[in-house]
Coordinates of C-alpha atoms in Angstrom, one line a residue:
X1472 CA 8.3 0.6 15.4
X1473 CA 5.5 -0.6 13.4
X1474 CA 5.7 2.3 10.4
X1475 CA 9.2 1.8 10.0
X1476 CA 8.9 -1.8 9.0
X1477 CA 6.2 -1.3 5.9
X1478 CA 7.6 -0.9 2.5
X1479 CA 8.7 2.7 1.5
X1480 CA 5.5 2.2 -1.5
X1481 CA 3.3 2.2 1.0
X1482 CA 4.4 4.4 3.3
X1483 CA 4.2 6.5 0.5
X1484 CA 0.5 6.2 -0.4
X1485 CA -0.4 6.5 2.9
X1486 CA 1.4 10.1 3.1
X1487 CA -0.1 10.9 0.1
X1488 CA -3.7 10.1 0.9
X1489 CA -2.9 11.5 4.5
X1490 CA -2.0 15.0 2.1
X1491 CA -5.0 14.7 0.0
X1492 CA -7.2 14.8 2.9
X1493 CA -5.1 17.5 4.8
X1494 CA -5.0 20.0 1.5
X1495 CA -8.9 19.8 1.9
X1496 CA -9.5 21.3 5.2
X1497 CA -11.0 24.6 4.7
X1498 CA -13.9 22.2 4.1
X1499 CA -14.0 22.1 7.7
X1500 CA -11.8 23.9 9.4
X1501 CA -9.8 27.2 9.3
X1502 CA -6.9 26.5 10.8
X1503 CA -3.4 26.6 10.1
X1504 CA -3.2 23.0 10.8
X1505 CA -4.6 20.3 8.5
X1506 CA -7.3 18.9 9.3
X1507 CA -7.9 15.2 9.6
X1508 CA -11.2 13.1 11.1
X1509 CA -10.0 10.3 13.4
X1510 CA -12.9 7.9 11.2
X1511 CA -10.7 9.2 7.7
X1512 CA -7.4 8.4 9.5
X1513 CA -8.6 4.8 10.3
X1514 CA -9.7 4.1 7.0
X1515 CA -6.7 5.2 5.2
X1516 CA -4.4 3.3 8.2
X1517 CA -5.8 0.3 7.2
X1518 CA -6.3 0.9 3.5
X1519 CA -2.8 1.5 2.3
X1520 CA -0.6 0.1 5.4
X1521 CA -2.9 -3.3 4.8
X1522 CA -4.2 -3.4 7.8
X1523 CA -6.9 -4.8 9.3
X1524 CA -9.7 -2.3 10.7
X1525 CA -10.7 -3.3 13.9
X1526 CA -13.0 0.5 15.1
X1527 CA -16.1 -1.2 14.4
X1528 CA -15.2 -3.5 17.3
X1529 CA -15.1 -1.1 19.9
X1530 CA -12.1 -2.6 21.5
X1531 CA -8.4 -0.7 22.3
X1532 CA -7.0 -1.5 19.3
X1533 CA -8.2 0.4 16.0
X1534 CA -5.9 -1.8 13.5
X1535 CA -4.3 -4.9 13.7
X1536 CA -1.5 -6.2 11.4
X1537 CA 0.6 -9.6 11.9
X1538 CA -0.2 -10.0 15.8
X1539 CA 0.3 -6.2 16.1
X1540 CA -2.4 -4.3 17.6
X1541 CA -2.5 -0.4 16.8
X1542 CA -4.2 2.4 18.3
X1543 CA -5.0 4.9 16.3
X1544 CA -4.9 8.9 17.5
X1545 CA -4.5 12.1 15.3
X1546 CA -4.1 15.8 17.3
X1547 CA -3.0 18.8 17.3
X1548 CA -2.0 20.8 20.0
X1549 CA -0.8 19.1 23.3
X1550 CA 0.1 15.5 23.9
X1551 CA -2.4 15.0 26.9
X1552 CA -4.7 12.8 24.9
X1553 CA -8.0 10.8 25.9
X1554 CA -7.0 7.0 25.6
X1555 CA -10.0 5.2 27.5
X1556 CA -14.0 6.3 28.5
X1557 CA -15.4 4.5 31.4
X1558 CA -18.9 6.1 31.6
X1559 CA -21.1 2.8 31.2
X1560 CA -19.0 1.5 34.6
X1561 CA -19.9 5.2 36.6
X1562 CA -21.7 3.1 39.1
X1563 CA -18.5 1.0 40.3
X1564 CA -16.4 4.1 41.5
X1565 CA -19.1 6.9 41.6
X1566 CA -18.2 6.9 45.4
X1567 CA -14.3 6.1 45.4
X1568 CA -11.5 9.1 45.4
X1569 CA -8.0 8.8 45.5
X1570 CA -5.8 6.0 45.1
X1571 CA -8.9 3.7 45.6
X1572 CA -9.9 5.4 42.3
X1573 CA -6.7 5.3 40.7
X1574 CA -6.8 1.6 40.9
X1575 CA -10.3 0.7 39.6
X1576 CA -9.9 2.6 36.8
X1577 CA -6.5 1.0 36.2
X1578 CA -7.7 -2.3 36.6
X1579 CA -10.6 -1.4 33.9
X1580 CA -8.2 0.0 31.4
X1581 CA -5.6 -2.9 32.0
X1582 CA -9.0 -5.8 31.7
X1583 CA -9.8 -3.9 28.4
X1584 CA -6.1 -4.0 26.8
X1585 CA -6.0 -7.9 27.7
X1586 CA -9.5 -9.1 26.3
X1587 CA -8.7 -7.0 23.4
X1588 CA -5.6 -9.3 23.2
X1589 CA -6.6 -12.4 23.5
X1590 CA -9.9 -12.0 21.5
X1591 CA -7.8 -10.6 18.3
X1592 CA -4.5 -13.1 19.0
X1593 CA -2.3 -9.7 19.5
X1594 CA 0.8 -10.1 20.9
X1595 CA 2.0 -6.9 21.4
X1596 CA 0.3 -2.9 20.9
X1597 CA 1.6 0.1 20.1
X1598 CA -0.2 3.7 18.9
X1599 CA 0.3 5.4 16.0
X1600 CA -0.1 8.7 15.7
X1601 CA -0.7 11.2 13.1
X1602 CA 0.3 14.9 15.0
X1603 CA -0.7 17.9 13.0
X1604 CA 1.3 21.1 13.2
X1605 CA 0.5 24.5 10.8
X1606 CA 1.6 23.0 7.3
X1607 CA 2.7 19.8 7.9
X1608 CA 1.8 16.4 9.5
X1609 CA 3.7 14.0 11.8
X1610 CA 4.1 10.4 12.5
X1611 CA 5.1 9.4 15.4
X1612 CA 4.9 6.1 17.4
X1613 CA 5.2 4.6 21.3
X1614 CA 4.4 1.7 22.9
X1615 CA 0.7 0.7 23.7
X1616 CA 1.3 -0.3 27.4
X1617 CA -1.1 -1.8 29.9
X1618 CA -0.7 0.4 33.5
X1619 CA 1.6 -1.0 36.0
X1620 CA -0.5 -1.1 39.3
X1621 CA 2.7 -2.2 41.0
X1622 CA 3.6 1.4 41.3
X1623 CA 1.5 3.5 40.7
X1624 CA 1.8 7.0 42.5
X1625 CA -0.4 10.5 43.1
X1626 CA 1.3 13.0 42.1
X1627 CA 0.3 15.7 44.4
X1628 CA 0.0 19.4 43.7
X1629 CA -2.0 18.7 40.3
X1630 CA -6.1 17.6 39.7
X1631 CA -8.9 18.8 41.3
X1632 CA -12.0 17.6 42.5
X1633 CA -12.8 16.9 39.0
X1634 CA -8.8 15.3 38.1
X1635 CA -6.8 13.2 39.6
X1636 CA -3.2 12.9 38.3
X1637 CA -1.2 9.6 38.7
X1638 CA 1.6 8.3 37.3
X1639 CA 2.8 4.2 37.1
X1640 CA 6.5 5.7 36.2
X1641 CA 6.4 5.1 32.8
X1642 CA 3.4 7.5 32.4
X1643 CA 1.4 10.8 33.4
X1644 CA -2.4 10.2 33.6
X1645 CA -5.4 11.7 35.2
X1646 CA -8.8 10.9 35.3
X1647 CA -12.0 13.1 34.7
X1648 CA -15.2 12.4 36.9
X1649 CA -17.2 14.8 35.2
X1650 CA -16.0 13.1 31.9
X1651 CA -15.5 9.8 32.8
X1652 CA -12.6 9.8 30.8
X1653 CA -8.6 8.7 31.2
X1654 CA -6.0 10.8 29.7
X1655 CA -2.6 10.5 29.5
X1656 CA 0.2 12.3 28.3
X1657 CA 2.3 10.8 25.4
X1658 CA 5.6 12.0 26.4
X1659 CA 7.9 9.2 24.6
X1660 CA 6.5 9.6 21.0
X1661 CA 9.4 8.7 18.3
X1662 CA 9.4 10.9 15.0
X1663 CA 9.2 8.7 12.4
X1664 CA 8.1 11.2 9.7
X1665 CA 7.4 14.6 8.7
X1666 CA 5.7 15.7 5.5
X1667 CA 4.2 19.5 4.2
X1668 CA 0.1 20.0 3.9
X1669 CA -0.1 23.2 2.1
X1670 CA -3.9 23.6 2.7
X1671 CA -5.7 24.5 -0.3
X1672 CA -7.6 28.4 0.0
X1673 CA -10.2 27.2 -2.4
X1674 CA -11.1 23.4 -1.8
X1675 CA -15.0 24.0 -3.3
X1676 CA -13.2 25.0 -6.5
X1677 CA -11.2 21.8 -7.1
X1678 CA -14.4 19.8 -6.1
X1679 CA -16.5 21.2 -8.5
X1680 CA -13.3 20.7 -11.4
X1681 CA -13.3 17.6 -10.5
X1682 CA -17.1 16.2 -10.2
X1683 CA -18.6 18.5 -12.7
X1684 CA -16.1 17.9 -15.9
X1685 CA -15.0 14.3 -14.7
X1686 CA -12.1 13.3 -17.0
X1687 CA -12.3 16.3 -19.2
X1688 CA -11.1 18.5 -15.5
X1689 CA -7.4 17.0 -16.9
X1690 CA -8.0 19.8 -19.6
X1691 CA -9.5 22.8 -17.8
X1692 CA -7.2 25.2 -16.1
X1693 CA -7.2 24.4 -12.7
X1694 CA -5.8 27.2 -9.8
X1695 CA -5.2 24.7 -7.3
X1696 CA -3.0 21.2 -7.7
X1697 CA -3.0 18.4 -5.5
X1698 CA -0.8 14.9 -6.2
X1699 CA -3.6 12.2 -6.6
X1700 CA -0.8 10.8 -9.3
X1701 CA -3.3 7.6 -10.4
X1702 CA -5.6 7.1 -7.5
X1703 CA -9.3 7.6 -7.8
X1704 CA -12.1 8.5 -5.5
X1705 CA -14.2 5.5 -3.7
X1706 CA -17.1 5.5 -2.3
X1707 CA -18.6 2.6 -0.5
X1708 CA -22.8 2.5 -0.3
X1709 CA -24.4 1.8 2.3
X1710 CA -26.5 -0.4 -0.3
X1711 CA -23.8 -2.8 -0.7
X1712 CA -23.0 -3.2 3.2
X1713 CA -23.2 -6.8 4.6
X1714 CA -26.0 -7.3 7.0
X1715 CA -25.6 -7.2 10.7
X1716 CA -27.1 -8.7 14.0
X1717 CA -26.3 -8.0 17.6
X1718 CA -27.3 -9.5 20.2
X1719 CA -26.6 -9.2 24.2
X1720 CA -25.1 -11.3 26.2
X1721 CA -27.0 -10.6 29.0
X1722 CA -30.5 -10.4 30.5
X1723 CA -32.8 -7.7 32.0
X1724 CA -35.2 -7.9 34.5
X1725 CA -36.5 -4.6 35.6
X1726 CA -34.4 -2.4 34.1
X1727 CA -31.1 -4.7 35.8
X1728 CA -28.8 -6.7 33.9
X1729 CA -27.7 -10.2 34.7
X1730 CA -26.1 -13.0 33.4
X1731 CA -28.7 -16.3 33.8
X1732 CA -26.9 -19.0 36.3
X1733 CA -27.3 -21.8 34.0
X1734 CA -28.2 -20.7 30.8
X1735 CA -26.2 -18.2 28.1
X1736 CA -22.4 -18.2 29.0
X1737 CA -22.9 -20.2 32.0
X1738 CA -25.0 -23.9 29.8
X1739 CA -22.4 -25.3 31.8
X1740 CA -23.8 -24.9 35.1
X1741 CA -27.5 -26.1 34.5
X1742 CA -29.0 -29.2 35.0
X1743 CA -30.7 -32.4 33.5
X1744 CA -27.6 -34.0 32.1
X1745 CA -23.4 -34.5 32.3
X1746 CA -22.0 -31.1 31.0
X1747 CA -18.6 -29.8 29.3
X1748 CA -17.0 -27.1 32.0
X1749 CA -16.8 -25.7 28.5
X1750 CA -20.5 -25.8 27.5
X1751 CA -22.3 -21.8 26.6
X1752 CA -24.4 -20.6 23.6
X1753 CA -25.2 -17.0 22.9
X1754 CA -28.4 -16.3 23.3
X1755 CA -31.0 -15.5 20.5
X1756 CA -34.2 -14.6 21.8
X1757 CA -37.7 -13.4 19.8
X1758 CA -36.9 -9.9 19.7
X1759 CA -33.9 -9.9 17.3
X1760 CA -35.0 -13.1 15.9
X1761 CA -37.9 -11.0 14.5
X1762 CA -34.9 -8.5 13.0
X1763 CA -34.2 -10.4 10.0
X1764 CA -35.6 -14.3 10.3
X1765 CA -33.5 -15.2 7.8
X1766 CA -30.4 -13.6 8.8
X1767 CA -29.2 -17.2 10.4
X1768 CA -29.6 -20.6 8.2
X1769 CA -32.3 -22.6 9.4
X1770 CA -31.9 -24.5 13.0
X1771 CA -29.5 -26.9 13.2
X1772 CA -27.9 -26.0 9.8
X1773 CA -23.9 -25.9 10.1
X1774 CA -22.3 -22.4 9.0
X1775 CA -18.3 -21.0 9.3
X1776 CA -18.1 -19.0 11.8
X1777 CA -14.6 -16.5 11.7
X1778 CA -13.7 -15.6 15.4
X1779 CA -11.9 -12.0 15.9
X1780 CA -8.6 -13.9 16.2
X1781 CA -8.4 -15.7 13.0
X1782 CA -9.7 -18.8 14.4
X1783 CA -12.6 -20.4 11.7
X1784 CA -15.0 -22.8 13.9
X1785 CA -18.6 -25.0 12.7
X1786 CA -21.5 -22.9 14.5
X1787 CA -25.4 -23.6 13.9
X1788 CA -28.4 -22.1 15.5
X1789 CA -30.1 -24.3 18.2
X1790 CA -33.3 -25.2 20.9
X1791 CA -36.4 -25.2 19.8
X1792 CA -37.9 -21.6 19.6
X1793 CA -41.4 -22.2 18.4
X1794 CA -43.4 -25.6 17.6
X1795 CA -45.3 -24.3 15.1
X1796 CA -42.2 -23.4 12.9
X1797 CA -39.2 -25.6 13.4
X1798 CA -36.2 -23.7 11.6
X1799 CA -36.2 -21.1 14.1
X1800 CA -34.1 -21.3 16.8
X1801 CA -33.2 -19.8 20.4
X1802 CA -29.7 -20.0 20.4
X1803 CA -26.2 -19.7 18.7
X1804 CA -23.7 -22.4 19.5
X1805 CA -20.4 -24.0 17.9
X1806 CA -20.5 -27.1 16.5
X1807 CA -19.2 -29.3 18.6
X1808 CA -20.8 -26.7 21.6
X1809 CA -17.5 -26.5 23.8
X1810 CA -15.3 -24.8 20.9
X1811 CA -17.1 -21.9 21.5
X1812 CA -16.6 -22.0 25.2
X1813 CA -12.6 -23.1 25.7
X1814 CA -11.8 -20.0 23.4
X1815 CA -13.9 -17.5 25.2
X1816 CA -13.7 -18.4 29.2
X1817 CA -10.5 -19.9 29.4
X1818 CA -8.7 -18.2 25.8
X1819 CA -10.1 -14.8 26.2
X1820 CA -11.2 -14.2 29.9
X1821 CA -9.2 -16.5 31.2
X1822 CA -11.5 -17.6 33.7
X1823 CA -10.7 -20.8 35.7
X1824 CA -13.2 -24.3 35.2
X1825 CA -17.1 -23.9 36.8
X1826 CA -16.7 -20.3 37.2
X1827 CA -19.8 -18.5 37.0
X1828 CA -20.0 -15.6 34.8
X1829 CA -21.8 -12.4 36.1
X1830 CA -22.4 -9.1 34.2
X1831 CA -19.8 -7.3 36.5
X1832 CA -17.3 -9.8 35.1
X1833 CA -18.6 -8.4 32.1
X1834 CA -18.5 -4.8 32.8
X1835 CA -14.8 -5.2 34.1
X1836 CA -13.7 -7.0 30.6
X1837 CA -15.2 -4.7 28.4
X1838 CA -17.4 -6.8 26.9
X1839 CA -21.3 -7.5 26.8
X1840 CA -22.7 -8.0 23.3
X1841 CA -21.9 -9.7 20.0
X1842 CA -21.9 -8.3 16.6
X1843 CA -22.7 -11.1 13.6
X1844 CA -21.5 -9.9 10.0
X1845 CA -23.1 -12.2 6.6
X1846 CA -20.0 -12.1 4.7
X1847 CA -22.5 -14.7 2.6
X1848 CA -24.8 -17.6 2.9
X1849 CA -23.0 -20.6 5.3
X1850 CA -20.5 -17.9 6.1
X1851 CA -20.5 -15.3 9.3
X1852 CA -18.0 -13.2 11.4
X1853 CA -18.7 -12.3 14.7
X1854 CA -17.3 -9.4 16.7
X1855 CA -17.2 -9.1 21.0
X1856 CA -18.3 -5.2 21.4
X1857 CA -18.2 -2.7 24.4
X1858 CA -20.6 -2.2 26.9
X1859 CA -23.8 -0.8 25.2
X1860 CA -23.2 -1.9 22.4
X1861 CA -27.0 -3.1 21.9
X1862 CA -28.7 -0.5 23.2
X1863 CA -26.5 1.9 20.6
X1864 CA -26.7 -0.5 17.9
X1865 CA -30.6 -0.5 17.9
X1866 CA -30.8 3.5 19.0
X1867 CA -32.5 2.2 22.2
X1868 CA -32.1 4.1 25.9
X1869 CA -30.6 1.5 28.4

């Protein structure tokens, strides 16, 4: 299990910031459990287990450590949890039922785990889970498994219309039309910890102590304790964020999106000259050019380039996007252009040589836009996000 192998120091931060957030939840809640936003729980994963936060990539794992990928889940109540949403792909199995059902959406979630994989260089997933119970919190883990379509079974007498339970005989799941939605019931979770949350009746007070004296609080008489010990309060601004592009890696045409032929992540395939099977760029067109011009260096400036895996490459922005200024370019490619390509058709989607690449190939990986980060000038990150990703990223309707 992944918890058990971190040092026992920070383990123990982790509890404690876990307790710090619990003790506060009559700021949101009134319930005998602690309270605990799935975004907080994230944060402080990664934070003090020194992990790597992976949620903004809107992939199936939340964390990553080593070459172990995490998902992250807090509850309480039940252990029939929501692990996957599929309602961007409603059109592909709007009209199935049954087993016909069971499989498409199994194939989806078993697509997603493996790009999420091989884009992050994960070897192996598990989740962690945070379980809260009145007063207390629990840690639990279980493996992160990909379903086995080899056997997978109705299980007849349960679901609905709405629900149909299945079961691949290592787990229960069933899947909800109405919320597009997999569940499935964590039934092998390990204990690896337990620790009190007595939940503090007057949260508002110690706030106040705390933001209105500053220091000085250490002096006041205060009703209510909780063991920060020598941690402070950060906040991040939004001021200080580093600035982000994304762009599609699609087309539209009336609404419909496509994949070009020969152009995008299928260069490859077009004409005029000899081509690398390995040859795609991502394209960069006027609209989010017009974003931030500067965002990118000028065209055919080399920059790093930090792929999700690890993996540091030479990129530069290329072709000609308007005569009248020459440092703008249509389109972002690695420098030498197949680098780019071998990692992401044959590495990541595992596609074999002169395979064309349609949007439903997206749509079954997971996978149609890019996210750029600036991490500074000559130096860039780039993340492969979830189906409408651009249309959310930009608040537009698809």
């Amino acid at each position: 299990m992944f918890y058990d192998l971190q040092s026992k120091e920070l383990q123990e931060k982790y509890k404690q910031m876990l307790k710090i957030m619990g003790q506060l939840s009559n700021l949101f809640s009134e319930n005998e459990c602690p309270y605990l936003a799935y975004r907080a729980h994230e944060n402080i994963f990664c934070k003090y287990l020194e992990a790597e936060n992976l949620a903004r990539s809107d992939c199936s794992a939340d964390a990553k450590k080593g070459q172990v990928g995490i998902g992250l889940k807090t509850w309480m109540g039940g252990d029939d949890q929501k692990v996957a949403e599929f309602g961007k792909l409603k059109s592909s199995y709007a009209n199935l039922s049954g087993m016909d059902l069971v499989r498409r959406i199994a194939e989806y979630r078993n697509e997603r785990i493996r790009v999420t994989k091989k884009l992050h260089g994960i070897d192996e997933m598990l989740y962690h889970v945070v379980k809260r119970v009145p007063g207390a919190m629990q840690i639990l883990e279980c493996a992160f498994d990909p379903i086995d379509t080899s056997c997978l079974r109705i299980i007849s007498g349960k679901g609905n219309d709405n629900n149909t339970y299945f079961t691949d005989g290592k787990h229960e799941y069933h899947f909800s039309i109405s919320k597009n939605t997999l569940f499935m019931i964590f039934s092998d979770l390990e204990l690896l910890d337990e620790f009190s949350v007595p939940i503090l009746d007057d949260p508002y007070k110690l706030l106040m102590s705390l933001f209105v004296y500053g220091k000085d609080s250490r002096s006041q008489k205060i009703d209510y304790l909780v063991d920060v010990g020598d941690m402070q309060l950060e906040v991040e601004s939004i001021l200080t964020s580093k600035p982000r592009l994304c762009l599609p890696l699609y087309s539209k045409k009336k609404d419909e999106k496509f994949v070009a032929a020969k152009s995008g992540l299928n260069q490859w395939n077009a004409g005029g000259r000899t081509r690398d099977v390995n040859e795609i760029y991502i394209p960069y067109n006027a609209p989010d050019r017009n974003r931030c011009l500067d965002f990118f260096p000028p065209r055919d400036t080399p920059f790093t380039l930090h792929l999700p895996d690890g993996t540091e490459i030479s990129a530069k922005v290329c072709q000609e996007a308007d005569k009248t200024n020459p440092k703008l370019g249509k389109a972002i490619m690695s420098n030498p252009n197949k680098v780019l390509g071998k990692w992401l058709l044959r590495d990541v989607f595992e596609l074999p040589e002169k395979t064309v690449v349609t949007y439903e190939m997206l749509e079954k990986f997971g996978v149609d836009s890019v996210v750029f980060t600036k991490n500074s000038d000559g130096d860039y990150s780039v993340d492969f996000s979830e189906i409408g990703t651009y249309e959310e990223f930009y608040g537009e309707e698809e």
